[in-house]
PDB file of C-alpha atoms and ligand atoms in Angstrom:
ATOM      1  CA  MET A   1     -65.054  40.898  33.071  1.00 83.00           C
ATOM      2  CA  THR A   2     -65.163  43.860  29.481  1.00 92.00           C
ATOM      3  CA  ARG A   3     -66.281  41.269  26.648  1.00 98.00           C
ATOM      4  CA  ILE A   4     -65.076  41.373  23.299  1.00 98.00           C
ATOM      5  CA  LEU A   5     -66.376  39.023  20.271  1.00 98.00           C
ATOM      6  CA  ILE A   6     -64.564  38.688  17.047  1.00 99.00           C
ATOM      7  CA  ILE A   7     -66.226  37.360  14.222  1.00 99.00           C
ATOM      8  CA  ASN A   8     -64.742  36.204  10.801  1.00 98.00           C
ATOM      9  CA  GLY A   9     -66.498  34.885   7.735  1.00 98.00           C
ATOM     10  CA  PRO A  10     -65.700  32.783   5.017  1.00 98.00           C
ATOM     11  CA  ASN A  11     -62.957  30.985   4.213  1.00 98.00           C
ATOM     12  CA  LEU A  12     -60.927  32.340   8.152  1.00 98.00           C
ATOM     13  CA  ASN A  13     -61.837  28.593   9.111  1.00 97.00           C
ATOM     14  CA  LEU A  14     -58.729  27.796   6.943  1.00 96.00           C
ATOM     15  CA  LEU A  15     -56.742  30.119   8.701  1.00 97.00           C
ATOM     16  CA  GLY A  16     -52.870  28.156   9.695  1.00 95.00           C
ATOM     17  CA  VAL A  17     -54.322  26.329   6.071  1.00 95.00           C
ATOM     18  CA  ARG A  18     -55.182  28.610   3.834  1.00 94.00           C
ATOM     19  CA  GLU A  19     -52.877  30.415   1.571  1.00 94.00           C
ATOM     20  CA  PRO A  20     -49.673  30.795   3.926  1.00 95.00           C
ATOM     21  CA  GLY A  21     -48.002  32.451   2.080  1.00 93.00           C
ATOM     22  CA  ILE A  22     -50.402  35.739   2.480  1.00 95.00           C
ATOM     23  CA  TYR A  23     -52.599  34.623   5.207  1.00 95.00           C
ATOM     24  CA  GLY A  24     -49.949  32.479   8.292  1.00 93.00           C
ATOM     25  CA  ASN A  25     -49.297  29.606   9.852  1.00 94.00           C
ATOM     26  CA  ASN A  26     -51.208  30.368  12.745  1.00 94.00           C
ATOM     27  CA  SER A  27     -54.511  29.024  13.308  1.00 96.00           C
ATOM     28  CA  MET A  28     -56.909  30.802  14.162  1.00 97.00           C
ATOM     29  CA  GLU A  29     -57.193  28.483  17.627  1.00 97.00           C
ATOM     30  CA  SER A  30     -54.116  29.126  18.548  1.00 96.00           C
ATOM     31  CA  TYR A  31     -53.653  33.341  17.692  1.00 97.00           C
ATOM     32  CA  LEU A  32     -56.730  32.765  20.746  1.00 98.00           C
ATOM     33  CA  GLU A  33     -54.625  30.641  22.851  1.00 98.00           C
ATOM     34  CA  THR A  34     -52.158  33.983  22.638  1.00 97.00           C
ATOM     35  CA  LEU A  35     -54.820  36.901  22.295  1.00 98.00           C
ATOM     36  CA  ARG A  36     -56.499  35.833  25.514  1.00 98.00           C
ATOM     37  CA  SER A  37     -53.151  35.524  27.824  1.00 98.00           C
ATOM     38  CA  GLN A  38     -52.816  39.329  26.337  1.00 97.00           C
ATOM     39  CA  TYR A  39     -55.954  39.850  27.789  1.00 97.00           C
ATOM     40  CA  PRO A  40     -56.498  38.572  31.271  1.00 96.00           C
ATOM     41  CA  ASN A  41     -58.907  40.407  32.231  1.00 95.00           C
ATOM     42  CA  TYR A  42     -61.187  40.391  28.965  1.00 97.00           C
ATOM     43  CA  SER A  43     -63.737  37.610  27.980  1.00 98.00           C
ATOM     44  CA  ILE A  44     -62.071  36.771  24.130  1.00 98.00           C
ATOM     45  CA  GLU A  45     -64.999  35.833  22.095  1.00 98.00           C
ATOM     46  CA  TYR A  46     -65.257  34.152  19.334  1.00 98.00           C
ATOM     47  CA  PHE A  47     -67.756  33.647  16.847  1.00 98.00           C
ATOM     48  CA  GLN A  48     -67.087  32.251  12.404  1.00 98.00           C
ATOM     49  CA  SER A  49     -68.847  31.737  10.358  1.00 98.00           C
ATOM     50  CA  ASN A  50     -69.148  30.845   6.034  1.00 98.00           C
ATOM     51  CA  HIS A  51     -72.611  32.367   5.590  1.00 98.00           C
ATOM     52  CA  GLU A  52     -73.198  35.824   5.284  1.00 98.00           C
ATOM     53  CA  GLY A  53     -76.742  35.516   7.400  1.00 98.00           C
ATOM     54  CA  GLU A  54     -74.801  33.559   9.937  1.00 98.00           C
ATOM     55  CA  ILE A  55     -72.619  36.902  10.171  1.00 99.00           C
ATOM     56  CA  ILE A  56     -75.495  38.627  10.251  1.00 99.00           C
ATOM     57  CA  ASP A  57     -77.487  36.991  12.596  1.00 98.00           C
ATOM     58  CA  MET A  58     -74.761  37.322  15.456  1.00 98.00           C
ATOM     59  CA  LEU A  59     -74.767  41.246  14.621  1.00 98.00           C
ATOM     60  CA  HIS A  60     -78.168  41.076  15.710  1.00 98.00           C
ATOM     61  CA  LYS A  61     -77.851  38.706  18.579  1.00 98.00           C
ATOM     62  CA  VAL A  62     -74.700  40.788  19.957  1.00 98.00           C
ATOM     63  CA  GLY A  63     -74.912  44.147  18.955  1.00 98.00           C
ATOM     64  CA  PHE A  64     -77.080  45.839  21.106  1.00 98.00           C
ATOM     65  CA  ASP A  65     -75.577  44.122  24.040  1.00 97.00           C
ATOM     66  CA  GLU A  66     -73.914  46.611  26.932  1.00 95.00           C
ATOM     67  CA  SER A  67     -71.487  44.399  27.947  1.00 96.00           C
ATOM     68  CA  LEU A  68     -70.333  44.071  24.625  1.00 98.00           C
ATOM     69  CA  ALA A  69     -67.388  46.645  23.847  1.00 98.00           C
ATOM     70  CA  GLY A  70     -66.281  46.452  20.700  1.00 98.00           C
ATOM     71  CA  ILE A  71     -66.894  43.549  18.123  1.00 98.00           C
ATOM     72  CA  VAL A  72     -63.229  42.669  15.811  1.00 99.00           C
ATOM     73  CA  LEU A  73     -64.503  41.064  12.246  1.00 99.00           C
ATOM     74  CA  ASN A  74     -62.843  40.367   9.301  1.00 98.00           C
ATOM     75  CA  ALA A  75     -65.634  39.777   7.258  1.00 98.00           C
ATOM     76  CA  GLY A  76     -63.959  37.515   4.828  1.00 98.00           C
ATOM     77  CA  ALA A  77     -64.617  38.027   0.971  1.00 98.00           C
ATOM     78  CA  TYR A  78     -67.568  39.695   2.222  1.00 98.00           C
ATOM     79  CA  THR A  79     -66.083  43.040   3.088  1.00 98.00           C
ATOM     80  CA  HIS A  80     -66.283  43.439  -0.741  1.00 98.00           C
ATOM     81  CA  THR A  81     -69.577  42.533  -1.510  1.00 98.00           C
ATOM     82  CA  SER A  82     -72.146  42.267   1.295  1.00 98.00           C
ATOM     83  CA  LEU A  83     -74.242  45.628   2.175  1.00 98.00           C
ATOM     84  CA  ALA A  84     -76.142  42.697   3.963  1.00 98.00           C
ATOM     85  CA  ILE A  85     -73.350  43.303   6.514  1.00 99.00           C
ATOM     86  CA  ALA A  86     -72.554  47.169   6.130  1.00 99.00           C
ATOM     87  CA  ASP A  87     -76.371  47.668   6.614  1.00 99.00           C
ATOM     88  CA  ALA A  88     -76.486  45.460   9.979  1.00 99.00           C
ATOM     89  CA  ILE A  89     -73.312  46.563  11.023  1.00 99.00           C
ATOM     90  CA  SER A  90     -75.207  50.570  10.932  1.00 98.00           C
ATOM     91  CA  ALA A  91     -77.196  49.315  12.343  1.00 98.00           C
ATOM     92  CA  ILE A  92     -76.614  47.759  15.748  1.00 98.00           C
ATOM     93  CA  ASN A  93     -74.817  50.244  18.692  1.00 98.00           C
ATOM     94  CA  VAL A  94     -72.110  47.364  19.651  1.00 98.00           C
ATOM     95  CA  PRO A  95     -68.392  49.961  17.126  1.00 98.00           C
ATOM     96  CA  VAL A  96     -67.077  47.454  14.521  1.00 98.00           C
ATOM     97  CA  ILE A  97     -63.732  47.372  14.425  1.00 98.00           C
ATOM     98  CA  GLU A  98     -62.695  46.035  10.390  1.00 99.00           C
ATOM     99  CA  VAL A  99     -59.541  43.594  10.172  1.00 98.00           C
ATOM    100  CA  HIS A 100     -57.921  42.331   7.497  1.00 98.00           C
ATOM    101  CA  ILE A 101     -54.288  39.762   7.717  1.00 98.00           C
ATOM    102  CA  SER A 102     -53.278  41.480   4.499  1.00 98.00           C
ATOM    103  CA  ASN A 103     -53.168  44.292   2.881  1.00 98.00           C
ATOM    104  CA  VAL A 104     -55.790  44.099   0.814  1.00 98.00           C
ATOM    105  CA  HIS A 105     -54.721  47.619  -0.893  1.00 98.00           C
ATOM    106  CA  SER A 106     -51.547  45.588  -1.633  1.00 98.00           C
ATOM    107  CA  ARG A 107     -53.597  43.016  -2.802  1.00 98.00           C
ATOM    108  CA  GLU A 108     -55.957  42.487  -6.745  1.00 97.00           C
ATOM    109  CA  GLU A 109     -57.985  45.569  -7.414  1.00 97.00           C
ATOM    110  CA  VAL A 110     -61.393  43.659  -6.669  1.00 96.00           C
ATOM    111  CA  ARG A 111     -59.501  43.710  -3.088  1.00 98.00           C
ATOM    112  CA  HIS A 112     -59.273  47.629  -2.624  1.00 98.00           C
ATOM    113  CA  HIS A 113     -62.970  48.662  -2.027  1.00 98.00           C
ATOM    114  CA  SER A 114     -64.669  47.570   1.179  1.00 98.00           C
ATOM    115  CA  MET A 115     -68.540  48.041   1.533  1.00 98.00           C
ATOM    116  CA  ILE A 116     -68.072  48.285   4.984  1.00 98.00           C
ATOM    117  CA  SER A 117     -65.716  50.401   6.599  1.00 98.00           C
ATOM    118  CA  SER A 118     -67.579  53.663   5.851  1.00 98.00           C
ATOM    119  CA  VAL A 119     -69.965  51.900   8.656  1.00 98.00           C
ATOM    120  CA  CYS A 120     -67.178  50.660  11.471  1.00 98.00           C
ATOM    121  CA  ARG A 121     -65.099  52.971  13.296  1.00 98.00           C
ATOM    122  CA  GLY A 122     -62.337  52.462  12.211  1.00 98.00           C
ATOM    123  CA  VAL A 123     -59.444  49.657   9.861  1.00 98.00           C
ATOM    124  CA  ILE A 124     -56.547  47.498  10.591  1.00 98.00           C
ATOM    125  CA  ALA A 125     -55.034  45.568   7.369  1.00 98.00           C
ATOM    126  CA  GLY A 126     -51.977  44.083   6.652  1.00 98.00           C
ATOM    127  CA  PHE A 127     -50.759  43.366   9.743  1.00 98.00           C
ATOM    128  CA  GLY A 128     -51.834  39.272   9.857  1.00 97.00           C
ATOM    129  CA  MET A 129     -53.087  38.387  12.988  1.00 97.00           C
ATOM    130  CA  ASN A 130     -51.570  40.856  14.966  1.00 97.00           C
ATOM    131  CA  SER A 131     -54.558  43.097  12.622  1.00 98.00           C
ATOM    132  CA  TYR A 132     -56.299  40.561  15.391  1.00 98.00           C
ATOM    133  CA  ARG A 133     -54.574  42.295  18.736  1.00 98.00           C
ATOM    134  CA  LEU A 134     -54.832  45.726  16.414  1.00 98.00           C
ATOM    135  CA  GLY A 135     -58.433  45.965  16.539  1.00 98.00           C
ATOM    136  CA  ILE A 136     -58.309  44.712  20.940  1.00 98.00           C
ATOM    137  CA  GLU A 137     -56.019  47.300  20.795  1.00 98.00           C
ATOM    138  CA  ALA A 138     -58.818  49.967  19.545  1.00 98.00           C
ATOM    139  CA  ILE A 139     -61.386  48.691  21.516  1.00 98.00           C
ATOM    140  CA  VAL A 140     -59.680  48.957  24.446  1.00 96.00           C
ATOM    141  CA  ALA A 141     -58.047  52.491  23.895  1.00 93.00           C
ATOM    142  CA  GLN A 142     -62.110  53.679  23.458  1.00 84.00           C
TER     143      GLN A 142
HETATM  144  C1  DQA B 201     -58.851  39.331   4.250  1.00 65.59           C
HETATM  145  C2  DQA B 201     -58.642  39.963   2.137  1.00 65.59           C
HETATM  146  C3  DQA B 201     -59.785  39.369   1.615  1.00 65.59           C
HETATM  147  O1  DQA B 201     -59.885  40.048   0.588  1.00 65.59           O
HETATM  148  C4  DQA B 201     -60.164  38.084   1.416  1.00 65.59           C
HETATM  149  O2  DQA B 201     -60.840  38.325   0.869  1.00 65.59           O
HETATM  150  C5  DQA B 201     -60.189  36.883   2.947  1.00 65.59           C
HETATM  151  C6  DQA B 201     -59.589  37.280   4.011  1.00 65.59           C
HETATM  152  C7  DQA B 201     -57.202  39.447   4.936  1.00 65.59           C
HETATM  153  O3  DQA B 201     -57.702  38.803   6.799  1.00 65.59           O
HETATM  154  O4  DQA B 201     -57.163  40.080   4.865  1.00 65.59           O
HETATM  155  O5  DQA B 201     -61.442  36.246   2.759  1.00 65.59           O
HETATM  156  O6  DQA B 201     -60.088  39.190   4.581  1.00 65.59           O
END
């Protein structure tokens, strides 16, 4: 079965609880069930960490695995700060799709710049939890 990995960065373990006006009421665990039923022919794996180094370690661990079709990455606030995550994405072979639940460009200016966009295959932002599904679509369609 083709594998896809979703990686969520800091504070995204609180989806469903955290600022529901911005991030919605759905937990990642319940949304993963929806995604897995929508893509029965794909193995949709999930990793979340609040720690920059753990996200980098995971990118290194899976990034050369030919059985992995792609990574859907919501790096959370590290999107705007982490040259180290950008370097890890550059280093690996597996394509990475950058996703955001909120439209970062309609929010505070500090969220308008992404350190990782230029090294990702593409960027999806602003579609709520559907951003993850659209990220998967980008991998499935390639
Ligand atoms: C986010 C947007 C980031 O600016 C923020 O720091 C997050 C979530 C999003 O999914 O909309 O933690 O990546």
